[in-house]
GROMACS .gro file of C-alpha atoms in nm:
model
  431
    1MET     CA    1  -6.833   2.770  -3.619
    2ALA     CA    2  -6.844   3.088  -3.820
    3ASN     CA    3  -7.062   3.147  -4.131
    4VAL     CA    4  -6.852   3.277  -4.403
    5VAL     CA    5  -6.905   3.544  -4.669
    6VAL     CA    6  -6.682   3.541  -4.973
    7VAL     CA    7  -6.660   3.861  -5.177
    8GLY     CA    8  -6.427   3.984  -5.454
    9ALA     CA    9  -6.181   4.254  -5.332
   10GLN     CA   10  -6.116   4.398  -5.680
   11TRP     CA   11  -6.332   4.431  -5.994
   12GLY     CA   12  -6.445   4.088  -6.007
   13ASP     CA   13  -6.297   3.784  -6.180
   14GLU     CA   14  -6.069   3.717  -5.877
   15GLY     CA   15  -6.117   3.336  -5.870
   16LYS     CA   16  -6.403   3.327  -5.636
   17GLY     CA   17  -6.537   3.011  -5.791
   18LYS     CA   18  -6.249   2.790  -5.696
   19ILE     CA   19  -6.222   2.937  -5.335
   20VAL     CA   20  -6.601   2.906  -5.276
   21ASP     CA   21  -6.580   2.539  -5.420
   22TRP     CA   22  -6.291   2.464  -5.186
   23LEU     CA   23  -6.480   2.616  -4.884
   24SER     CA   24  -6.795   2.452  -4.971
   25GLU     CA   25  -6.669   2.103  -4.869
   26ARG     CA   26  -6.679   2.247  -4.519
   27ALA     CA   27  -7.029   2.406  -4.554
   28ASP     CA   28  -7.381   2.266  -4.537
   29VAL     CA   29  -7.557   2.554  -4.725
   30VAL     CA   30  -7.418   2.781  -5.001
   31VAL     CA   31  -7.599   3.101  -5.075
   32ARG     CA   32  -7.590   3.345  -5.371
   33PHE     CA   33  -7.709   3.688  -5.237
   34GLN     CA   34  -7.682   3.933  -5.521
   35GLY     CA   35  -7.610   3.991  -5.897
   36GLY     CA   36  -7.755   3.790  -6.180
   37HIS     CA   37  -7.631   3.576  -6.471
   38ASN     CA   38  -7.374   3.847  -6.564
   39ALA     CA   39  -7.128   3.701  -6.315
   40GLY     CA   40  -6.947   3.376  -6.392
   41HIS     CA   41  -6.759   3.132  -6.177
   42THR     CA   42  -6.530   2.865  -6.322
   43LEU     CA   43  -6.474   2.543  -6.119
   44VAL     CA   44  -6.216   2.280  -6.213
   45ILE     CA   45  -6.303   1.948  -6.035
   46ASP     CA   46  -6.104   1.635  -6.115
   47GLY     CA   47  -6.014   1.785  -6.444
   48LYS     CA   48  -6.378   1.865  -6.534
   49VAL     CA   49  -6.459   2.235  -6.596
   50PHE     CA   50  -6.784   2.381  -6.476
   51LYS     CA   51  -6.892   2.732  -6.573
   52LEU     CA   52  -7.167   2.864  -6.347
   53SER     CA   53  -7.354   3.191  -6.371
   54LEU     CA   54  -7.661   3.179  -6.146
   55LEU     CA   55  -7.627   2.847  -5.969
   56PRO     CA   56  -7.431   2.869  -5.653
   57SER     CA   57  -7.095   2.697  -5.659
   58GLY     CA   58  -7.207   2.434  -5.394
   59ILE     CA   59  -7.441   2.278  -5.653
   60VAL     CA   60  -7.155   2.064  -5.788
   61ARG     CA   61  -7.103   1.910  -5.441
   62GLY     CA   62  -7.335   1.632  -5.319
   63GLY     CA   63  -7.512   1.676  -4.988
   64LYS     CA   64  -7.521   2.059  -4.999
   65LEU     CA   65  -7.829   2.293  -5.011
   66SER     CA   66  -7.783   2.558  -5.268
   67VAL     CA   67  -7.980   2.888  -5.224
   68ILE     CA   68  -8.051   3.178  -5.451
   69GLY     CA   69  -8.141   3.469  -5.234
   70ASN     CA   70  -8.386   3.754  -5.274
   71GLY     CA   71  -8.094   3.989  -5.348
   72VAL     CA   72  -8.039   3.814  -5.687
   73VAL     CA   73  -8.223   3.908  -6.007
   74LEU     CA   74  -8.317   3.581  -6.184
   75ASP     CA   75  -8.346   3.515  -6.547
   76PRO     CA   76  -8.567   3.194  -6.542
   77TRP     CA   77  -8.475   3.102  -6.889
   78ALA     CA   78  -8.091   3.137  -6.807
   79LEU     CA   79  -8.133   2.925  -6.506
   80LEU     CA   80  -8.304   2.642  -6.686
   81ARG     CA   81  -8.033   2.640  -6.947
   82GLU     CA   82  -7.762   2.628  -6.676
   83ILE     CA   83  -7.946   2.339  -6.498
   84GLU     CA   84  -7.956   2.158  -6.818
   85THR     CA   85  -7.595   2.216  -6.898
   86VAL     CA   86  -7.472   2.095  -6.556
   87GLY     CA   87  -7.709   1.809  -6.584
   88LYS     CA   88  -7.510   1.685  -6.897
   89ASP     CA   89  -7.200   1.679  -6.672
   90GLY     CA   90  -7.373   1.464  -6.415
   91VAL     CA   91  -7.499   1.726  -6.168
   92LYS     CA   92  -7.869   1.672  -6.095
   93VAL     CA   93  -8.049   1.985  -5.977
   94THR     CA   94  -8.374   1.943  -5.804
   95PRO     CA   95  -8.580   2.136  -5.552
   96GLU     CA   96  -8.405   1.909  -5.288
   97ASN     CA   97  -8.072   2.070  -5.354
   98LEU     CA   98  -8.163   2.407  -5.487
   99VAL     CA   99  -8.419   2.657  -5.354
  100ILE     CA  100  -8.494   3.013  -5.468
  101ALA     CA  101  -8.633   3.287  -5.256
  102GLU     CA  102  -9.003   3.339  -5.351
  103ASN     CA  103  -8.957   3.711  -5.350
  104THR     CA  104  -8.664   3.714  -5.604
  105PRO     CA  105  -8.732   3.957  -5.888
  106LEU     CA  106  -8.733   3.818  -6.238
  107ILE     CA  107  -8.527   3.932  -6.539
  108LEU     CA  108  -8.749   3.950  -6.849
  109PRO     CA  109  -8.663   3.957  -7.218
  110LEU     CA  110  -8.758   4.332  -7.218
  111HIS     CA  111  -8.484   4.404  -6.961
  112SER     CA  112  -8.200   4.257  -7.181
  113ASN     CA  113  -8.336   4.436  -7.484
  114LEU     CA  114  -8.340   4.771  -7.299
  115ASP     CA  115  -7.996   4.711  -7.147
  116GLN     CA  116  -7.844   4.657  -7.491
  117ALA     CA  117  -8.024   4.951  -7.648
  118ARG     CA  118  -7.895   5.183  -7.381
  119GLU     CA  119  -7.533   5.073  -7.421
  120ALA     CA  120  -7.554   5.120  -7.797
  121ALA     CA  121  -7.695   5.467  -7.742
  122LEU     CA  122  -7.413   5.565  -7.509
  123GLY     CA  123  -7.153   5.488  -7.775
  124GLY     CA  124  -6.805   5.568  -7.645
  125ASN     CA  125  -6.933   5.644  -7.301
  126LYS     CA  126  -7.094   5.311  -7.252
  127ILE     CA  127  -7.077   5.154  -6.894
  128GLY     CA  128  -6.958   4.819  -7.027
  129THR     CA  129  -7.253   4.600  -6.917
  130THR     CA  130  -7.297   4.244  -7.023
  131GLY     CA  131  -7.633   4.336  -7.179
  132ARG     CA  132  -7.817   4.074  -6.991
  133GLY     CA  133  -8.075   4.303  -6.838
  134ILE     CA  134  -7.932   4.313  -6.496
  135GLY     CA  135  -7.954   4.688  -6.438
  136PRO     CA  136  -8.303   4.733  -6.580
  137ALA     CA  137  -8.432   4.449  -6.358
  138TYR     CA  138  -8.285   4.615  -6.047
  139GLU     CA  139  -8.435   4.946  -6.159
  140ASP     CA  140  -8.776   4.778  -6.171
  141LYS     CA  141  -8.723   4.625  -5.830
  142VAL     CA  142  -8.647   4.960  -5.676
  143GLY     CA  143  -8.936   5.121  -5.879
  144ARG     CA  144  -9.173   4.871  -5.716
  145ARG     CA  145  -9.285   4.740  -6.048
  146ALA     CA  146  -9.084   4.412  -6.069
  147ILE     CA  147  -9.241   4.084  -6.133
  148ARG     CA  148  -9.126   3.835  -5.866
  149LEU     CA  149  -9.101   3.460  -5.871
  150CYS     CA  150  -9.395   3.427  -5.630
  151ASP     CA  151  -9.617   3.634  -5.881
  152LEU     CA  152  -9.601   3.349  -6.132
  153ALA     CA  153  -9.821   3.126  -5.902
  154ASP     CA  154 -10.126   3.346  -5.946
  155LYS     CA  155 -10.250   3.439  -6.286
  156GLU     CA  156 -10.450   3.734  -6.187
  157VAL     CA  157 -10.177   3.881  -5.978
  158LEU     CA  158  -9.938   3.833  -6.274
  159ARG     CA  159 -10.172   4.007  -6.513
  160THR     CA  160 -10.188   4.311  -6.277
  161ARG     CA  161  -9.810   4.308  -6.236
  162ILE     CA  162  -9.751   4.301  -6.608
  163ASP     CA  163  -9.977   4.596  -6.663
  164HIS     CA  164  -9.801   4.791  -6.400
  165LEU     CA  165  -9.470   4.706  -6.542
  166LEU     CA  166  -9.561   4.792  -6.898
  167LEU     CA  167  -9.713   5.127  -6.799
  168HIS     CA  168  -9.352   5.232  -6.740
  169HIS     CA  169  -9.168   5.024  -7.018
  170ASN     CA  170  -9.408   5.098  -7.303
  171ALA     CA  171  -9.393   5.466  -7.223
  172LEU     CA  172  -9.018   5.445  -7.240
  173LEU     CA  173  -9.021   5.250  -7.559
  174ARG     CA  174  -9.255   5.497  -7.724
  175GLY     CA  175  -9.021   5.773  -7.633
  176LEU     CA  176  -8.739   5.575  -7.796
  177GLY     CA  177  -8.946   5.507  -8.106
  178ALA     CA  178  -8.932   5.148  -8.040
  179ALA     CA  179  -9.190   4.867  -8.061
  180GLU     CA  180  -9.395   4.824  -7.741
  181VAL     CA  181  -9.425   4.502  -7.547
  182ASP     CA  182  -9.766   4.318  -7.581
  183ALA     CA  183  -9.897   4.228  -7.239
  184ASN     CA  184 -10.069   3.910  -7.358
  185GLU     CA  185  -9.743   3.776  -7.516
  186LEU     CA  186  -9.533   3.842  -7.201
  187PHE     CA  187  -9.806   3.676  -6.990
  188ASN     CA  188  -9.806   3.368  -7.207
  189VAL     CA  189  -9.424   3.344  -7.202
  190LEU     CA  190  -9.425   3.369  -6.829
  191MET     CA  191  -9.704   3.125  -6.787
  192ASP     CA  192  -9.508   2.877  -6.995
  193VAL     CA  193  -9.186   2.897  -6.769
  194ALA     CA  194  -9.385   2.920  -6.439
  195PRO     CA  195  -9.424   2.543  -6.381
  196LYS     CA  196  -9.054   2.481  -6.462
  197VAL     CA  197  -8.922   2.733  -6.202
  198LEU     CA  198  -9.200   2.752  -5.934
  199PRO     CA  199  -9.104   2.412  -5.775
  200PHE     CA  200  -8.773   2.574  -5.657
  201ALA     CA  201  -8.944   2.863  -5.490
  202ASP     CA  202  -8.920   2.863  -5.116
  203VAL     CA  203  -8.929   3.091  -4.804
  204VAL     CA  204  -8.563   3.134  -4.797
  205TRP     CA  205  -8.528   3.355  -4.497
  206ARG     CA  206  -8.703   3.083  -4.288
  207ARG     CA  207  -8.496   2.800  -4.434
  208LEU     CA  208  -8.176   2.984  -4.349
  209ASP     CA  209  -8.299   3.062  -4.007
  210GLU     CA  210  -8.367   2.693  -3.939
  211ALA     CA  211  -8.027   2.599  -4.083
  212ARG     CA  212  -7.864   2.850  -3.850
  213LYS     CA  213  -8.058   2.721  -3.545
  214ALA     CA  214  -7.952   2.363  -3.631
  215GLY     CA  215  -7.588   2.459  -3.637
  216LYS     CA  216  -7.538   2.441  -4.004
  217ARG     CA  217  -7.247   2.611  -4.171
  218ILE     CA  218  -7.351   2.861  -4.416
  219LEU     CA  219  -7.140   2.996  -4.700
  220PHE     CA  220  -7.253   3.320  -4.867
  221GLU     CA  221  -7.122   3.366  -5.219
  222GLY     CA  222  -7.089   3.708  -5.377
  223ALA     CA  223  -7.075   3.796  -5.744
  224GLN     CA  224  -6.857   4.064  -5.922
  225GLY     CA  225  -6.620   4.248  -5.692
  226ALA     CA  226  -6.613   4.515  -5.417
  227MET     CA  227  -6.505   4.795  -5.653
  228LEU     CA  228  -6.809   4.724  -5.870
  229ASP     CA  229  -7.041   4.801  -5.589
  230VAL     CA  230  -7.302   5.056  -5.689
  231ASP     CA  231  -7.233   5.273  -5.381
  232HIS     CA  232  -6.866   5.228  -5.310
  233GLY     CA  233  -6.724   5.129  -5.648
  234THR     CA  234  -6.593   5.320  -5.946
  235TYR     CA  235  -6.942   5.475  -6.021
  236PRO     CA  236  -7.096   5.483  -6.277
  237TYR     CA  237  -6.872   5.201  -6.409
  238VAL     CA  238  -7.018   4.956  -6.173
  239THR     CA  239  -7.276   4.685  -6.152
  240SER     CA  240  -7.636   4.755  -6.037
  241SER     CA  241  -7.628   4.585  -5.693
  242ASN     CA  242  -7.433   4.633  -5.375
  243THR     CA  243  -7.156   4.371  -5.388
  244ALA     CA  244  -7.016   4.441  -5.035
  245ALA     CA  245  -7.022   4.173  -4.771
  246GLY     CA  246  -7.310   4.336  -4.572
  247THR     CA  247  -7.538   4.263  -4.863
  248ALA     CA  248  -7.506   3.880  -4.775
  249ALA     CA  249  -7.754   3.942  -4.490
  250ILE     CA  250  -7.999   4.168  -4.677
  251GLY     CA  251  -7.989   3.950  -4.996
  252SER     CA  252  -8.083   3.636  -4.805
  253GLY     CA  253  -8.329   3.763  -4.550
  254GLN     CA  254  -8.099   3.737  -4.240
  255GLY     CA  255  -7.979   3.970  -3.975
  256PRO     CA  256  -7.631   4.112  -3.988
  257ASP     CA  257  -7.509   3.884  -3.707
  258ILE     CA  258  -7.525   3.596  -3.961
  259ILE     CA  259  -7.188   3.696  -4.084
  260GLY     CA  260  -6.908   3.545  -3.885
  261TYR     CA  261  -6.601   3.578  -4.116
  262THR     CA  262  -6.557   3.767  -4.432
  263LEU     CA  263  -6.309   3.642  -4.682
  264GLY     CA  264  -6.197   3.870  -4.965
  265ILE     CA  265  -6.060   3.723  -5.287
  266SER     CA  266  -5.787   3.905  -5.475
  267LYS     CA  267  -5.558   3.812  -5.761
  268ALA     CA  268  -5.184   3.876  -5.717
  269TYR     CA  269  -5.223   4.130  -5.992
  270THR     CA  270  -5.527   4.326  -6.106
  271THR     CA  271  -5.779   4.291  -6.389
  272ARG     CA  272  -6.083   4.473  -6.509
  273VAL     CA  273  -6.364   4.392  -6.778
  274GLY     CA  274  -6.524   4.673  -6.959
  275SER     CA  275  -6.504   5.054  -6.914
  276GLY     CA  276  -6.398   5.262  -6.624
  277PRO     CA  277  -6.080   5.380  -6.434
  278PHE     CA  278  -5.797   5.148  -6.376
  279PRO     CA  279  -5.490   5.316  -6.225
  280THR     CA  280  -5.249   5.026  -6.254
  281GLU     CA  281  -5.348   4.911  -6.603
  282GLN     CA  282  -5.062   4.802  -6.822
  283ASP     CA  283  -5.183   4.864  -7.178
  284ASN     CA  284  -4.847   4.714  -7.308
  285GLU     CA  285  -4.653   4.401  -7.342
  286ILE     CA  286  -4.664   4.345  -6.958
  287GLY     CA  287  -5.029   4.359  -6.964
  288ASN     CA  288  -5.063   4.125  -7.264
  289ARG     CA  289  -4.823   3.886  -7.099
  290ILE     CA  290  -5.027   3.875  -6.772
  291GLY     CA  291  -5.334   3.832  -6.970
  292GLU     CA  292  -5.200   3.542  -7.171
  293ARG     CA  293  -5.052   3.360  -6.882
  294GLY     CA  294  -5.361   3.414  -6.672
  295ARG     CA  295  -5.607   3.332  -6.949
  296GLU     CA  296  -5.792   3.647  -6.877
  297PHE     CA  297  -6.108   3.619  -7.060
  298GLY     CA  298  -6.461   3.651  -6.911
  299THR     CA  299  -6.636   3.327  -6.810
  300VAL     CA  300  -6.973   3.463  -6.919
  301THR     CA  301  -6.894   3.711  -7.200
  302GLY     CA  302  -6.554   3.585  -7.322
  303ARG     CA  303  -6.436   3.948  -7.326
  304LYS     CA  304  -6.072   4.011  -7.295
  305ARG     CA  305  -5.989   4.155  -6.944
  306ARG     CA  306  -5.766   4.453  -6.891
  307CYS     CA  307  -5.454   4.366  -6.690
  308GLY     CA  308  -5.223   4.547  -6.456
  309TRP     CA  309  -5.011   4.548  -6.145
  310PHE     CA  310  -5.148   4.476  -5.799
  311ASP     CA  311  -5.329   4.786  -5.641
  312ALA     CA  312  -5.269   4.773  -5.275
  313VAL     CA  313  -5.457   5.096  -5.225
  314MET     CA  314  -5.777   4.972  -5.385
  315VAL     CA  315  -5.770   4.640  -5.214
  316ARG     CA  316  -5.717   4.795  -4.878
  317GLN     CA  317  -6.006   5.020  -4.941
  318ALA     CA  318  -6.226   4.713  -5.032
  319ILE     CA  319  -6.106   4.545  -4.707
  320LYS     CA  320  -6.224   4.843  -4.491
  321PHE     CA  321  -6.582   4.890  -4.632
  322ASN     CA  322  -6.645   4.504  -4.642
  323GLY     CA  323  -6.497   4.434  -4.304
  324ILE     CA  324  -6.267   4.169  -4.467
  325ASN     CA  325  -6.089   3.951  -4.209
  326GLY     CA  326  -5.859   3.772  -4.443
  327ILE     CA  327  -5.765   3.754  -4.813
  328ALA     CA  328  -5.745   3.450  -5.047
  329LEU     CA  329  -5.473   3.554  -5.298
  330THR     CA  330  -5.514   3.374  -5.634
  331LYS     CA  331  -5.313   3.326  -5.952
  332LEU     CA  332  -4.972   3.376  -5.795
  333ASP     CA  333  -4.828   3.139  -6.045
  334VAL     CA  334  -4.927   3.380  -6.321
  335LEU     CA  335  -4.635   3.609  -6.204
  336ASP     CA  336  -4.377   3.333  -6.239
  337GLY     CA  337  -4.088   3.436  -6.467
  338PHE     CA  338  -4.109   3.816  -6.433
  339ASP     CA  339  -3.771   3.986  -6.351
  340GLU     CA  340  -3.950   4.253  -6.144
  341LEU     CA  341  -4.298   4.313  -6.017
  342LYS     CA  342  -4.471   4.627  -5.906
  343VAL     CA  343  -4.734   4.714  -5.646
  344CYS     CA  344  -4.919   5.036  -5.624
  345THR     CA  345  -4.887   5.190  -5.271
  346GLY     CA  346  -5.041   5.526  -5.329
  347TYR     CA  347  -5.172   5.780  -5.584
  348ARG     CA  348  -5.073   6.120  -5.697
  349THR     CA  349  -5.336   6.366  -5.802
  350ASP     CA  350  -5.319   6.616  -6.080
  351SER     CA  351  -5.221   6.881  -5.827
  352GLY     CA  352  -4.938   6.680  -5.702
  353ASP     CA  353  -5.094   6.573  -5.374
  354LEU     CA  354  -5.032   6.212  -5.246
  355ILE     CA  355  -5.344   6.025  -5.142
  356ASP     CA  356  -5.396   5.675  -5.001
  357TYR     CA  357  -5.742   5.598  -5.130
  358LEU     CA  358  -5.942   5.590  -5.457
  359PRO     CA  359  -6.167   5.900  -5.459
  360ALA     CA  360  -6.527   5.892  -5.545
  361SER     CA  361  -6.521   6.158  -5.813
  362ILE     CA  362  -6.527   6.027  -6.168
  363ALA     CA  363  -6.265   6.291  -6.284
  364ALA     CA  364  -6.037   6.220  -5.986
  365GLN     CA  365  -6.049   5.841  -6.043
  366ALA     CA  366  -5.955   5.887  -6.396
  367SER     CA  367  -5.674   6.124  -6.337
  368VAL     CA  368  -5.482   5.969  -6.042
  369THR     CA  369  -5.139   5.843  -6.109
  370PRO     CA  370  -5.013   5.519  -5.933
  371ILE     CA  371  -4.700   5.529  -5.705
  372TYR     CA  372  -4.514   5.199  -5.729
  373GLU     CA  373  -4.298   4.991  -5.515
  374THR     CA  374  -4.077   4.754  -5.712
  375PHE     CA  375  -4.004   4.397  -5.613
  376GLU     CA  376  -3.760   4.131  -5.737
  377GLY     CA  377  -3.950   3.861  -5.933
  378TRP     CA  378  -3.883   3.486  -5.923
  379HIS     CA  379  -3.815   3.240  -6.210
  380GLU     CA  380  -3.902   2.914  -6.010
  381SER     CA  381  -4.241   2.789  -6.065
  382THR     CA  382  -4.511   2.829  -5.799
  383GLN     CA  383  -4.775   2.648  -6.000
  384GLY     CA  384  -4.927   2.371  -5.797
  385ALA     CA  385  -4.755   2.459  -5.477
  386ARG     CA  386  -4.937   2.322  -5.167
  387SER     CA  387  -4.708   2.463  -4.887
  388TRP     CA  388  -4.498   2.768  -4.800
  389ALA     CA  389  -4.197   2.548  -4.832
  390GLN     CA  390  -4.250   2.503  -5.193
  391LEU     CA  391  -4.257   2.882  -5.268
  392PRO     CA  392  -3.953   3.086  -5.380
  393ALA     CA  393  -3.816   3.328  -5.112
  394THR     CA  394  -3.893   3.618  -5.328
  395ALA     CA  395  -4.261   3.514  -5.374
  396ILE     CA  396  -4.311   3.481  -5.000
  397LYS     CA  397  -4.149   3.840  -4.968
  398TYR     CA  398  -4.395   3.967  -5.228
  399ILE     CA  399  -4.690   3.817  -5.031
  400ARG     CA  400  -4.583   3.947  -4.699
  401ARG     CA  401  -4.534   4.301  -4.830
  402ILE     CA  402  -4.889   4.285  -4.979
  403GLU     CA  403  -5.024   4.184  -4.627
  404GLU     CA  404  -4.863   4.491  -4.474
  405LEU     CA  405  -4.989   4.719  -4.751
  406ILE     CA  406  -5.353   4.601  -4.745
  407GLU     CA  407  -5.358   4.565  -4.351
  408ALA     CA  408  -5.500   4.213  -4.375
  409PRO     CA  409  -5.354   3.861  -4.356
  410VAL     CA  410  -5.339   3.628  -4.664
  411THR     CA  411  -5.531   3.332  -4.516
  412LEU     CA  412  -5.549   3.132  -4.837
  413LEU     CA  413  -5.314   3.114  -5.133
  414SER     CA  414  -5.424   2.964  -5.466
  415THR     CA  415  -5.148   2.845  -5.702
  416SER     CA  416  -5.351   2.696  -5.995
  417PRO     CA  417  -5.718   2.637  -6.095
  418GLU     CA  418  -5.710   2.295  -5.948
  419ARG     CA  419  -5.899   2.272  -5.622
  420GLU     CA  420  -5.625   2.110  -5.408
  421ASP     CA  421  -5.347   2.349  -5.529
  422THR     CA  422  -5.438   2.570  -5.224
  423ILE     CA  423  -5.228   2.665  -4.927
  424LEU     CA  424  -5.428   2.728  -4.607
  425MET     CA  425  -5.303   2.942  -4.338
  426ARG     CA  426  -5.622   2.989  -4.155
  427ASP     CA  427  -5.961   2.807  -4.186
  428PRO     CA  428  -6.242   3.088  -4.207
  429PHE     CA  429  -6.497   2.833  -4.073
  430ALA     CA  430  -6.292   2.775  -3.760
  431ASP     CA  431  -6.338   3.138  -3.621
   0.00000   0.00000   0.00000
């Protein structure tokens, strides 16, 4: 049986939560391998809504081991709040069903403060971060000054790590004319939270290796989307980690052969939160209609999402650099009732050239013009459909053409937020 990696194939918010939850029934272990609490997943189970940011989606399913890997940056206070929230909905989180890699870097209050200050300073050129300290925490990790979960277990080590961290941060704060961070205050704050989070710490690479040898099915859950990847996305309007499928191995301490099947998630249209290029954006009545029907507001931030037509060029590009084997197409029902639909099949540059990829240059990304193919819409409802036979012929034609353009099969089709409103063409775990 294949271990499955689930990644977004657009700019995030593709509906990964529902798909991961749907797949988690077939999995034994569910792993978060990158990102932080800037990414939100919404799950609807028997009419009850769960909104998760750090906890793997498998946490709401009994009998599953949920894992937060070393590729994640962890805000311990946000984690404890989330554990408390799901606890009120009857989900008990203990070290028996949740483990966190001991070498996971921590997000501290100084990270979110710095994140927000930078965004404010950038003004109209801001990146569009959530302000939760994700970027600064990853910077400290790469700069080898991060405080990791395991550091909380040793007071002397922690004091040394704090001094090393503040050597950088306080120099930066002095340059900005801002108040410096007191080392003793930070130490006390961390010592207070330490006994609450350390029980979850574990040697994750070993736990996953043992699960693998025991024949357990492992589901790797990505955050954000492929086009927000720090290397391959619309840089600099990206997140601070690699969101591509290959990160599943690195972010959990496994070799690349851990990945058996990569499932990409894509909406039947396109959305984006925050700043950055968006060739197929419809800043008009069409975009508003899609946004209203799709309830396009961020799970974590509540920010309104920008909406536009499906961009086959971008999704095909994501499929290539992620090694995606199949696509789960979500929110098809949002397109019910449109007289016509459009799909981007290429771009035209300022010089008039036709290209079939999204270029890396900031200027080129911002200036490309989409080339559209127009499709007849459908007025029948696809909401809640659970078989191909329940879909209008024009909707099937739309899906089949998307498959041709993105050069990958649609293996799952989601027709509502409800878990069971899913059409399965191919089980990823069966490969």
